[in-house]
Structures are given as C-alpha cells and as structure tokens.
PDB file of C-alpha atoms in Angstrom:
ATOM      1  CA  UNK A   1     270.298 123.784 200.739  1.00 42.00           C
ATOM      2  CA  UNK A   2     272.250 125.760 198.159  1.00 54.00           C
ATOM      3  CA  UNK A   3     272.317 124.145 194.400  1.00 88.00           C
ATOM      4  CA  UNK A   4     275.526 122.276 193.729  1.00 97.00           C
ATOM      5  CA  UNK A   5     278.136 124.046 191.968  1.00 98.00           C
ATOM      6  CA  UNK A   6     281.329 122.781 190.172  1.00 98.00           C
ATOM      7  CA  UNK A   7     284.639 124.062 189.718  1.00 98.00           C
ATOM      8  CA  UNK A   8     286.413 122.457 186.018  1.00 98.00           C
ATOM      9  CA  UNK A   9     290.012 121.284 187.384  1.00 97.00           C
ATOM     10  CA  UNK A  10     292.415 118.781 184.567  1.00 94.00           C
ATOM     11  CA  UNK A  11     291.602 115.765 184.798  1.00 94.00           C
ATOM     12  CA  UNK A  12     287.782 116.323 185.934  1.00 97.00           C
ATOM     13  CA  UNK A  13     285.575 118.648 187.795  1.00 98.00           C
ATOM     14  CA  UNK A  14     284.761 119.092 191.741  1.00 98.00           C
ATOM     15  CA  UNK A  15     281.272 118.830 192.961  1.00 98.00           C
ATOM     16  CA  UNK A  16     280.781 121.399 195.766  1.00 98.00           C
ATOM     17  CA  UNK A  17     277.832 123.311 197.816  1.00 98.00           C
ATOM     18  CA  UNK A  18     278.379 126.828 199.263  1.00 98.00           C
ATOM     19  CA  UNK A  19     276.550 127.946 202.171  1.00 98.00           C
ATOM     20  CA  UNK A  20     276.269 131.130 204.253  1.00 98.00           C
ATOM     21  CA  UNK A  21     277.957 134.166 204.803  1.00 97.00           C
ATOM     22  CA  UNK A  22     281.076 135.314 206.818  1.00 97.00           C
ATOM     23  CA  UNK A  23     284.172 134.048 207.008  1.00 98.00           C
ATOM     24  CA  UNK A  24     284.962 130.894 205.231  1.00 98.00           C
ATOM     25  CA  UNK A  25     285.183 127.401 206.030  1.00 98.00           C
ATOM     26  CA  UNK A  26     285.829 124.642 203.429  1.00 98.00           C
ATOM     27  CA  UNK A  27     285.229 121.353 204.382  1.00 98.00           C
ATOM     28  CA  UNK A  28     285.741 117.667 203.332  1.00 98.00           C
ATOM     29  CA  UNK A  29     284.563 114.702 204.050  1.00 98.00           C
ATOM     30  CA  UNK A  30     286.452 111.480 205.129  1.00 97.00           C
ATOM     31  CA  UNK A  31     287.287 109.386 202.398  1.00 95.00           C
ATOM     32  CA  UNK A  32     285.233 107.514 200.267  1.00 96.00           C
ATOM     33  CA  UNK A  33     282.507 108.951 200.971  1.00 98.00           C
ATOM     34  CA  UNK A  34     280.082 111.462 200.668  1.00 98.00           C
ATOM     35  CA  UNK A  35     280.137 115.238 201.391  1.00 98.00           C
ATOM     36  CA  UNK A  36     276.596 114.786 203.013  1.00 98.00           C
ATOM     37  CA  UNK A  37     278.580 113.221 205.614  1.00 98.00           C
ATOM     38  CA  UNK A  38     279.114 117.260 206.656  1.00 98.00           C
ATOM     39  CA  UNK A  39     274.865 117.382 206.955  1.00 98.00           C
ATOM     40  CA  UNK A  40     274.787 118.039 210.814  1.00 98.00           C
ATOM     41  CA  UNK A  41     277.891 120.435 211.165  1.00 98.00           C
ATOM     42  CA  UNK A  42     277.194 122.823 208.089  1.00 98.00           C
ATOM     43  CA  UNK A  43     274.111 124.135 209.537  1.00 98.00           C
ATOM     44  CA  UNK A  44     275.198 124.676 212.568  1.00 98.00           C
ATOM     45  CA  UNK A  45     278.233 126.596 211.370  1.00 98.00           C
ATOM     46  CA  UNK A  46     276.392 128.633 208.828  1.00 98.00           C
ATOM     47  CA  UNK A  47     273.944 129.595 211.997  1.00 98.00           C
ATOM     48  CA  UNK A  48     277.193 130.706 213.842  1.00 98.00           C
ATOM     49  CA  UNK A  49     278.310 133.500 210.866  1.00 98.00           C
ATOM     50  CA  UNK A  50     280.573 131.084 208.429  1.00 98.00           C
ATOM     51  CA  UNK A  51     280.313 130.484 204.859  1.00 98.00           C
ATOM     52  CA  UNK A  52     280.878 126.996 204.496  1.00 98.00           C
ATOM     53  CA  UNK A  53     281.804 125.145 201.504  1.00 98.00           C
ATOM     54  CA  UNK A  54     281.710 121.469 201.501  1.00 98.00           C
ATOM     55  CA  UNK A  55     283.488 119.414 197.880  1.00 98.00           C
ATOM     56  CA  UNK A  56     282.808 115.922 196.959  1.00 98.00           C
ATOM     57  CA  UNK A  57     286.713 114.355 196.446  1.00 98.00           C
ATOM     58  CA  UNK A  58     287.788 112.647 193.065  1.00 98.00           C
ATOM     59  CA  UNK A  59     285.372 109.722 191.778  1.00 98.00           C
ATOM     60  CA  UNK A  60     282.890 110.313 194.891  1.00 98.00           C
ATOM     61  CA  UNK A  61     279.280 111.925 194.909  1.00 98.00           C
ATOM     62  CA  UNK A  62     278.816 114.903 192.010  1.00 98.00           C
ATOM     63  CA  UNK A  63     282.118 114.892 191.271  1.00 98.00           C
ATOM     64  CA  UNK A  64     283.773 113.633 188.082  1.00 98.00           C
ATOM     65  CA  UNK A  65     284.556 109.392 189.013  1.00 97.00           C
ATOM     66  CA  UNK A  66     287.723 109.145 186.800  1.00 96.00           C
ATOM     67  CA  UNK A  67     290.544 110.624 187.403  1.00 97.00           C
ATOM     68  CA  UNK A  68     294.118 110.699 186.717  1.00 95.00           C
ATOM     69  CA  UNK A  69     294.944 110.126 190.472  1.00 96.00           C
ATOM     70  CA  UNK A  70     292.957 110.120 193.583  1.00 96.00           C
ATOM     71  CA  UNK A  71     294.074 110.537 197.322  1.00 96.00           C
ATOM     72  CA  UNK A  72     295.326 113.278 200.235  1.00 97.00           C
ATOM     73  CA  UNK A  73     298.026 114.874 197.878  1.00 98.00           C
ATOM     74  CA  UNK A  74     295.050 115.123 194.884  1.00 98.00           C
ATOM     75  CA  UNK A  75     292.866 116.402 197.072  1.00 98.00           C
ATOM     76  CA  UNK A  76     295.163 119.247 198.716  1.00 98.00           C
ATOM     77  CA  UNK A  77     296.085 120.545 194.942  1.00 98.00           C
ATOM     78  CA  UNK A  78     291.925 120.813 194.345  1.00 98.00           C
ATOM     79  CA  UNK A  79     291.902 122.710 197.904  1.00 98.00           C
ATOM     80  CA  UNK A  80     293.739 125.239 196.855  1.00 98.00           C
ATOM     81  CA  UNK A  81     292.313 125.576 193.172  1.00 98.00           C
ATOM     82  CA  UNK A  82     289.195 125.764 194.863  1.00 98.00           C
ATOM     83  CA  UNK A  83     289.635 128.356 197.669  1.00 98.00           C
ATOM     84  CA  UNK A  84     291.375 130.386 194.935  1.00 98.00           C
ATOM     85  CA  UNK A  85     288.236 129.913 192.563  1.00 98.00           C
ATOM     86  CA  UNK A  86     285.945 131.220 195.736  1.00 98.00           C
ATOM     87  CA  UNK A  87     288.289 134.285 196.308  1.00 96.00           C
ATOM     88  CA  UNK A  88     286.875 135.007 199.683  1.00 97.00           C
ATOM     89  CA  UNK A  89     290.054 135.848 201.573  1.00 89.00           C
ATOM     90  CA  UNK A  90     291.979 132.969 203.602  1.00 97.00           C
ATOM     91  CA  UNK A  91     289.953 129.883 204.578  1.00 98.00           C
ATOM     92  CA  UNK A  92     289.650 127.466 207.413  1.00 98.00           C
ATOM     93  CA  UNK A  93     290.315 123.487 206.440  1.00 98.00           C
ATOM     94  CA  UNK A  94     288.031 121.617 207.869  1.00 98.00           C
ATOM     95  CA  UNK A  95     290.026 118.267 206.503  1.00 98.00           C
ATOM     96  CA  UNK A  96     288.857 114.699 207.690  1.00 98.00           C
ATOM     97  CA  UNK A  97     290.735 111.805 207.872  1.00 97.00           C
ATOM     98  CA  UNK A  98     292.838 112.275 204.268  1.00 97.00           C
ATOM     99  CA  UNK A  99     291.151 115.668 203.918  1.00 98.00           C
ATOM    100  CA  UNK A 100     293.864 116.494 207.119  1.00 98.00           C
ATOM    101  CA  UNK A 101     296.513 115.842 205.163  1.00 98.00           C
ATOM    102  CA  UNK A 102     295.106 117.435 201.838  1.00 98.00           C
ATOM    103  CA  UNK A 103     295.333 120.324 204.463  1.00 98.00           C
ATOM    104  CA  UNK A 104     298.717 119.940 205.757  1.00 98.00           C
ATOM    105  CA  UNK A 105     299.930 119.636 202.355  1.00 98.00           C
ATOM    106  CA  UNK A 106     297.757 122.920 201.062  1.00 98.00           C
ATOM    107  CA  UNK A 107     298.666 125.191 204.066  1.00 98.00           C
ATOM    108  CA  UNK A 108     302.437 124.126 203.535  1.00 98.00           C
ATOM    109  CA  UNK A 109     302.582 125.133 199.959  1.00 98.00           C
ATOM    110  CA  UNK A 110     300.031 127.993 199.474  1.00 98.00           C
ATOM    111  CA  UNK A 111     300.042 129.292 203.301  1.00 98.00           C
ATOM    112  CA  UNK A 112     298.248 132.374 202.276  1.00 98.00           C
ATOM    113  CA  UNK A 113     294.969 130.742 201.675  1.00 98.00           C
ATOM    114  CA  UNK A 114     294.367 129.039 204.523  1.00 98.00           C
ATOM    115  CA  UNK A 115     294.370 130.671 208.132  1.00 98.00           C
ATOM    116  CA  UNK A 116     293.768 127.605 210.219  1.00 98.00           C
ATOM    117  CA  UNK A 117     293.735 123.966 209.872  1.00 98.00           C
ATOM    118  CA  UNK A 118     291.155 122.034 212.058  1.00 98.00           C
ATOM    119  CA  UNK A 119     291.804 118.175 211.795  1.00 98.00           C
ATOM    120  CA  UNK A 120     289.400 115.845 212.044  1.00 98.00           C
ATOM    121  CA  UNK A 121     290.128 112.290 213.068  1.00 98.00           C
ATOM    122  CA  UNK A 122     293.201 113.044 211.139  1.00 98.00           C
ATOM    123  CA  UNK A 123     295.817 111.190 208.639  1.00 96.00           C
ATOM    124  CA  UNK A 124     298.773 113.105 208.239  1.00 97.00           C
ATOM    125  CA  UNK A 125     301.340 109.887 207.624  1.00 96.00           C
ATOM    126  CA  UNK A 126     301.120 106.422 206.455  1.00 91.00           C
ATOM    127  CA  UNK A 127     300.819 104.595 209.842  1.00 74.00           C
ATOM    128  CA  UNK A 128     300.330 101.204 211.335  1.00 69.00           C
ATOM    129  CA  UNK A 129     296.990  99.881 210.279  1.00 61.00           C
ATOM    130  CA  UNK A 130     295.131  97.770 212.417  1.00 55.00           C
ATOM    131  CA  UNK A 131     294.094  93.611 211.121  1.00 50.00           C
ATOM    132  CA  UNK A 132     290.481  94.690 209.510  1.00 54.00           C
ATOM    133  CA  UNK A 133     291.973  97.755 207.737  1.00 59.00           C
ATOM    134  CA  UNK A 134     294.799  95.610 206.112  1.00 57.00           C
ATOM    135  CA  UNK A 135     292.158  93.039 205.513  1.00 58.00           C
ATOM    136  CA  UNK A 136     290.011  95.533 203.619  1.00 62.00           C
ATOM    137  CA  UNK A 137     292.813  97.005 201.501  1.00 59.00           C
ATOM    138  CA  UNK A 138     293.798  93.711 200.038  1.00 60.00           C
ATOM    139  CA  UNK A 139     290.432  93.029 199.579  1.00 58.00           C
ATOM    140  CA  UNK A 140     289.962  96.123 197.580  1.00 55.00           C
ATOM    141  CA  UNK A 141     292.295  94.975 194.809  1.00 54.00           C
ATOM    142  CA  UNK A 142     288.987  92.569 193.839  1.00 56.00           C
ATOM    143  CA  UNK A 143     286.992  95.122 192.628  1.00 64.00           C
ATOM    144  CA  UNK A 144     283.326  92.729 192.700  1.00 66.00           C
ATOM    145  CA  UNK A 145     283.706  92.378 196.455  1.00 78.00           C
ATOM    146  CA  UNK A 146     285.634  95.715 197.240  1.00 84.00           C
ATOM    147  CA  UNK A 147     282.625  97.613 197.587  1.00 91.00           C
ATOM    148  CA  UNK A 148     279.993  94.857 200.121  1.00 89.00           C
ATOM    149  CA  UNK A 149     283.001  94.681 201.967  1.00 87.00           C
ATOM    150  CA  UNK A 150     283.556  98.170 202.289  1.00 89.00           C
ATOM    151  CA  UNK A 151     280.059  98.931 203.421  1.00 93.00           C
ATOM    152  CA  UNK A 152     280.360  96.156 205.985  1.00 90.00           C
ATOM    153  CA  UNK A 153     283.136  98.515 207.196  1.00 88.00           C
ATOM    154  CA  UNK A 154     281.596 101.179 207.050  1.00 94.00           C
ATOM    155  CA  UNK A 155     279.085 101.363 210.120  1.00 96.00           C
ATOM    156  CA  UNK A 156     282.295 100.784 212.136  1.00 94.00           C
ATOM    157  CA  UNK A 157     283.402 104.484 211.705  1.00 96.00           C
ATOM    158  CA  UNK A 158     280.365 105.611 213.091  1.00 97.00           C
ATOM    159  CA  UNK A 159     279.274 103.655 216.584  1.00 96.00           C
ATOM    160  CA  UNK A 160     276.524 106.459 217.570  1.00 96.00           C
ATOM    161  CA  UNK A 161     274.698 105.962 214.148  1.00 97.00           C
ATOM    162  CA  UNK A 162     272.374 109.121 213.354  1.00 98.00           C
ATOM    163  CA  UNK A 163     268.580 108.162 212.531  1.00 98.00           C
ATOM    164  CA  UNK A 164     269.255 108.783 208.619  1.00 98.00           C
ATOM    165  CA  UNK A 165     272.296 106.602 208.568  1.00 98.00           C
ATOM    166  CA  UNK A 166     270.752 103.856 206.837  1.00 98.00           C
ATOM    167  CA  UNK A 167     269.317 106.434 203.983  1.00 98.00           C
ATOM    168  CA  UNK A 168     273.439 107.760 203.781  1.00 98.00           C
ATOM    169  CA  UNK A 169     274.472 104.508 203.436  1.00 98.00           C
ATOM    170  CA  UNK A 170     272.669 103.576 200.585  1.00 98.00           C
ATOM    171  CA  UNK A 171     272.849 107.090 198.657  1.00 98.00           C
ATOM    172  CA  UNK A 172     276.643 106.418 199.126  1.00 98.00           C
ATOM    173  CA  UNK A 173     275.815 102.541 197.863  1.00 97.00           C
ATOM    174  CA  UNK A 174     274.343 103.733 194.835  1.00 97.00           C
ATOM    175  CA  UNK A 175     277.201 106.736 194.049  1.00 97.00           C
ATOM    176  CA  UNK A 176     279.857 104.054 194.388  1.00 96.00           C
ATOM    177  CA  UNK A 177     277.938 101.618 191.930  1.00 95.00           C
ATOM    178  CA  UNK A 178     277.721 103.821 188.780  1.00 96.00           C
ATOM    179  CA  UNK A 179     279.644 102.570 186.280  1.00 92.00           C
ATOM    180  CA  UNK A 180     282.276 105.651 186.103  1.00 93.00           C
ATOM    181  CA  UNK A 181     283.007 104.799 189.865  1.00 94.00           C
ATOM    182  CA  UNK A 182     284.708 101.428 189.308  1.00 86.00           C
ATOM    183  CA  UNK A 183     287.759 100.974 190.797  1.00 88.00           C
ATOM    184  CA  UNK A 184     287.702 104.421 193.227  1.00 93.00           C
ATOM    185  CA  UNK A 185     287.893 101.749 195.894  1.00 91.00           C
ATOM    186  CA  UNK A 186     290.696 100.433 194.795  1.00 87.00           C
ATOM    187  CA  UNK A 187     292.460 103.497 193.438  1.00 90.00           C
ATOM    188  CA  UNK A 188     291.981 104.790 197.318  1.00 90.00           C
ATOM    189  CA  UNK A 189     293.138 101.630 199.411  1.00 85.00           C
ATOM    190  CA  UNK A 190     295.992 101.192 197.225  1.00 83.00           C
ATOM    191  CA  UNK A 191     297.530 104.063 195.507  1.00 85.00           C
ATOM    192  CA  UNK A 192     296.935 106.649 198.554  1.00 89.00           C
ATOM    193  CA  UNK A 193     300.049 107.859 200.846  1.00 93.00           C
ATOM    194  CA  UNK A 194     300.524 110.662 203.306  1.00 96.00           C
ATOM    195  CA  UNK A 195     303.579 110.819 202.859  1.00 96.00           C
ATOM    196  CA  UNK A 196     304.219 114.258 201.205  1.00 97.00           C
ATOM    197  CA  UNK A 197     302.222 115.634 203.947  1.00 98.00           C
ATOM    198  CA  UNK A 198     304.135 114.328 206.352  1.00 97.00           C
ATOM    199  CA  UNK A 199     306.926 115.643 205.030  1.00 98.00           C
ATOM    200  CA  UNK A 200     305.406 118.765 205.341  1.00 98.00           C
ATOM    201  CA  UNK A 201     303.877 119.214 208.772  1.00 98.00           C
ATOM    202  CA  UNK A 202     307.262 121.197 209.819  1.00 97.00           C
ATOM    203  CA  UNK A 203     305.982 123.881 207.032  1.00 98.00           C
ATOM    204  CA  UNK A 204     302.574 124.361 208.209  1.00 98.00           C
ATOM    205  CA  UNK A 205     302.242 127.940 209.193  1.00 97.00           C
ATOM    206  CA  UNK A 206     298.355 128.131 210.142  1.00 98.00           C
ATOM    207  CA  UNK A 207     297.349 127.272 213.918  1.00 98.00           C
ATOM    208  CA  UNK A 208     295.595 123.917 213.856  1.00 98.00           C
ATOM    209  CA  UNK A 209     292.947 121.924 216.204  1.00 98.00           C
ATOM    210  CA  UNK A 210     293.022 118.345 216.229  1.00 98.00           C
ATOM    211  CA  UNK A 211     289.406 116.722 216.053  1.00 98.00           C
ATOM    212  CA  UNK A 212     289.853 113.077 217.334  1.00 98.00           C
ATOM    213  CA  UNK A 213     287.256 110.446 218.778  1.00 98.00           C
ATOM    214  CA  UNK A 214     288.495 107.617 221.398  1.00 98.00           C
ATOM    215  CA  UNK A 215     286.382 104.896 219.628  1.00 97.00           C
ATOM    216  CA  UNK A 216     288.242 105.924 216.128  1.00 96.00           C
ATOM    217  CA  UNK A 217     289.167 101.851 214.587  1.00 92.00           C
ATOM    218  CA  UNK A 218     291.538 103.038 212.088  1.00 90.00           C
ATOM    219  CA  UNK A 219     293.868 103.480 214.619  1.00 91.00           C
ATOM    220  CA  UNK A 220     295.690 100.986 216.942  1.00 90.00           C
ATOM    221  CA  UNK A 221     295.527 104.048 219.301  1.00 94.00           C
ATOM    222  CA  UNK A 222     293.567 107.172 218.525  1.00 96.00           C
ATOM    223  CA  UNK A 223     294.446 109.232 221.652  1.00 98.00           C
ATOM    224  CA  UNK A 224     298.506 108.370 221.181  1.00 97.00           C
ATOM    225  CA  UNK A 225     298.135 109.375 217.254  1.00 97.00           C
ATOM    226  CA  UNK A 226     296.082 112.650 218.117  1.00 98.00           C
ATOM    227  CA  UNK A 227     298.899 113.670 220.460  1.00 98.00           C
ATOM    228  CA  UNK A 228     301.380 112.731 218.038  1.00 98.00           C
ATOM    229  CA  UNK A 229     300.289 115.262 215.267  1.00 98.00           C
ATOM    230  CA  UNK A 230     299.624 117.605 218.344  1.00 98.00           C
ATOM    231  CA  UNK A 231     302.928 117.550 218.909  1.00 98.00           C
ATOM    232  CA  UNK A 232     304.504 117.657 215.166  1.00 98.00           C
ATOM    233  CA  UNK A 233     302.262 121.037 214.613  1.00 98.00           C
ATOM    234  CA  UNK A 234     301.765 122.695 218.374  1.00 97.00           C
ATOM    235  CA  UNK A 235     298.122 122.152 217.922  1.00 98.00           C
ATOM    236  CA  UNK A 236     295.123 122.319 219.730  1.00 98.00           C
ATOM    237  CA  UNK A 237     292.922 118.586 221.062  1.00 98.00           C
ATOM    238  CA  UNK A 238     289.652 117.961 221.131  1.00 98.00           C
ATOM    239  CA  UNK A 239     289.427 114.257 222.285  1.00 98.00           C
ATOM    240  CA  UNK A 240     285.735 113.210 221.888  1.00 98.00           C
ATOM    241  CA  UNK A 241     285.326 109.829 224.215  1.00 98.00           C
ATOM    242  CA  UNK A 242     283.799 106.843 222.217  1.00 97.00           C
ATOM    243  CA  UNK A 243     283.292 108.789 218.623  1.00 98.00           C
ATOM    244  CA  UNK A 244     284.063 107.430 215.393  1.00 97.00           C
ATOM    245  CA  UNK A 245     286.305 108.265 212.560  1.00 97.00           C
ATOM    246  CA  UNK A 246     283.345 110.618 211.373  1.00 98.00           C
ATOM    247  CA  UNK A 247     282.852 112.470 214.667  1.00 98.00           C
ATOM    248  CA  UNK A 248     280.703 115.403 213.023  1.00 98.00           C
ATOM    249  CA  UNK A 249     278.237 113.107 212.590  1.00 98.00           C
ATOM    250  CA  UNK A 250     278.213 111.782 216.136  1.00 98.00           C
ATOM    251  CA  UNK A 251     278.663 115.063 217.610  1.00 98.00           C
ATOM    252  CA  UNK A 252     278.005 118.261 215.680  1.00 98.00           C
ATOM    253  CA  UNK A 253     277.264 119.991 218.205  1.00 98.00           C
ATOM    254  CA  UNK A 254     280.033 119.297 220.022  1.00 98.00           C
ATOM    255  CA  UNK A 255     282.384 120.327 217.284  1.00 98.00           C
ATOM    256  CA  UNK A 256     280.443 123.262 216.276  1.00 98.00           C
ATOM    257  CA  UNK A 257     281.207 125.079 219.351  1.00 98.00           C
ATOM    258  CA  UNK A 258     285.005 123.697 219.195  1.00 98.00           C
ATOM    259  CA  UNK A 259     285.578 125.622 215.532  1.00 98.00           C
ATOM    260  CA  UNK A 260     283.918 128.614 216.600  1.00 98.00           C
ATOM    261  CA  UNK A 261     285.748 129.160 219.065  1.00 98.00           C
ATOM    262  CA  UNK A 262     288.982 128.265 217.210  1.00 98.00           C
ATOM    263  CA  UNK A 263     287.863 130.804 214.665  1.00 98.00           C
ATOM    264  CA  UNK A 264     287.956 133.169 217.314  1.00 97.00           C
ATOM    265  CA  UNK A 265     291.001 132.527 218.488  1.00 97.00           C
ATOM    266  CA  UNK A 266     292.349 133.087 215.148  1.00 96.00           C
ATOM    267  CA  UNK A 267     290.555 136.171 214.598  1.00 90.00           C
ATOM    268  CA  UNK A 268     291.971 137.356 218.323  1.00 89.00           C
ATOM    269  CA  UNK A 269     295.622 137.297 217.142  1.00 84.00           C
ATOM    270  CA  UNK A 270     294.798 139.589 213.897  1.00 73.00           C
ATOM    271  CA  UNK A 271     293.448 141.734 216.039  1.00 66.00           C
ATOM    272  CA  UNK A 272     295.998 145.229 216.838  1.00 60.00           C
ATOM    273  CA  UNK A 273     297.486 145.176 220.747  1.00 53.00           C
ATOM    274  CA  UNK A 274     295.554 147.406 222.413  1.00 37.00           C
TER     275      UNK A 274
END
C-alpha cells in the first residue's frame, strides 16, 4: 500500500492514497467513514490497469477533522481540486452514497475532469428517510451518544460482513473519538443536503453507472430510487440482490468487473469510426 499523501485545500487538508497505473479512478467512501472502506475494490482495480486514488472526506480518517463545512457539495469542490492537483487527464468518480452527489455536482461544473460517473448506492437528492435514519439524525444533535449510536447503525449497511469488519469498525471507532473529530457526526446528519446536486443532474455530461444493493436500509426502496436517478441521468444499473449501502465491500468482485467494463465502454466511444 502506497504512503498517504495530502493535498492543502482552505479550510484543511485531504488525506488520500494513490495506487497504480493507467487511467484514473478516484474514489470515495460512503460517509462517515473511512476510505479503507475501498480495501477490497482498489486492488482489484489497480490489477485491472487503473490508477486509483481513494481521499478520506472532511473530519474523517487522515484528513484534517475541522472544517468550515462538511457534506456532498464540500466534498465535490475537493474532487475537483484534487483531480486537478493529480493532473492525470479526466477521471472516473467512483462516488458512494454522498460521494454520488459530490460527483454529480463536480461533473456538472468542471465536466472536463471527469469522463464517467459510477454511483454507488447513490444520494443525489434529499429524500424520504426511513424511521431508524430519522431516529439517528436527531440523535446526532447529542454529541455523547451520537457516536455508540452511530456504530450500532453501522453494521446495518453492511449485512454480508467481511472477516476484518470488526478490526474496521473499531479503527473507524477510534478516528471518530479524537478530540478534533467532535461534532463531524453532527455536522453530517444535520447540515448535509443534496440539493445542489440535484439541481444539477440535468448538467451532467459524463455517462454514469448506478451501483445499488437490494438490501440498501437508507432507502424506503432501493431498487425504485436506483431507477429514479437512472432515469434523471440515462444511466447504466447494476442492482446487486441483498447488498448493503457499502456494496464494494460485500462484493468487490462483483463491481470490479462492472467498472471495467464501464471504463471500456467509455474508452469505445473515444475511439475514431472505423
């Protein structure tokens, strides 16, 4: 594994690892928690002839905790400082649950960095929430039980738990417990909106697969919001039955071989008609 590097943004500085060589691929991880959570699909992607880059968002892992503002829209103006910083031609998103929008929002207002979009278990707008996400938000405003009952959550996201999931777990226990993390919960549950992204998904230029597991809880209905953004951005589906919001983890494998071969697909329409 490469040494982590860091790119100095205002407000803070991005943790980030860079992997591989070949076209690039930058990746986040859901929010709130670590960019480990990419462990089983980087590999298998920097096997397959990517460089992949994976970033630690605001106040999480080796990235600066406090920040001016934290969420999709902060996250989609470090995307593009970042793929700008790593010069390496346009990138593919790989953007998970807010890192989708931080994507939609990116592509929409610097298209020319990024020359796909693949969306995992995606949040593109502020939806309905189901009873334990509501529950968890207002408990978040409490900031001594915001983060026990946000790990209590947690295992929900991922019902096909690897073998090292309790050792993630409690590296991303003792990231959220440093004292320049206090309050990231909260700053998350309760300041975030998609809403600028949704207001941009008619902008998005780049060709886009949709990533979305059937067992996904932060949804009242996975499938119907997978074919919604589908629909909003003439995208690609890859419905994975019974997966989590952190379907990488459940199934790299699975959604190795679905970006490949959407990076193919791209590179097939740059190529000249024959």
């Amino acid at each position: 594994m490469s040494d982590t590097k860091f790119l100095d943004l205002p407000g803070g500085r991005i943790a980030y690892d860079d992997m591989g060589e070949g076209p690039l691929i930058v990746c986040t991880s859901a929010m709130l928690d670590l960019r480990s959570e990419l462990r089983f699909l980087t590999p298998l992607l920097v096997e397959a002839g990517f460089r992949v880059v994976t970033l630690d968002q605001r106040g999480m892992g080796e990235s600066s905790g406090q920040w001016p503002e934290y969420g999709s829209t902060p996250l989609a103006h470090d995307l593009i400082a970042l793929i700008r910083h790593l010069d390496a031609g346009p990138a593919i998103v790989y953007g998970t649950s807010n890192g989708a929008a931080a994507g939609v929002y990116a592509n929409a207002e610097a298209p020319e960095l990024i020359r796909g979009l693949v969306l995992a278990a995606p949040f593109v707008r502020d939806g309905e929430q189901p009873f334990v996400q509501r529950m968890l938000m207002n408990v978040a405003r409490i900031n001594a039980i915001a983060l026990p009952m946000y790990l209590s959550y947690y295992p929900k996201w991922e019902p096909k738990r690897p073998a090292d999931f309790d050792e993630h777990v409690a590296k991303l226990k003792a990231n959220l417990k440093q004292r320049d993390r206090r309050g990231v919960i909260k700053s998350y549950m309760l300041e975030q909106s998609h809403a600028e992204a949704e207001a941009r998904l008619d902008r998005v230029t780049a060709p886009a697969l949709v990533i979305m597991g059937t067992g996904d809880i932060d949804w009242p209905d996975p499938v119907a919001e997978a074919k919604w953004v589908v629909e909003r951005l003439s995208a690609e589906l890859v419905l994975l039955d019974g997966a989590g919001h952190h379907p990488h983890v459940e199934y790299p494998a699975e959604i190795a071989e679905a970006v490949v071969a959407f990076a193919g697909r791209l590179d097939a329409r740059l190529e000249p008609d024959a």
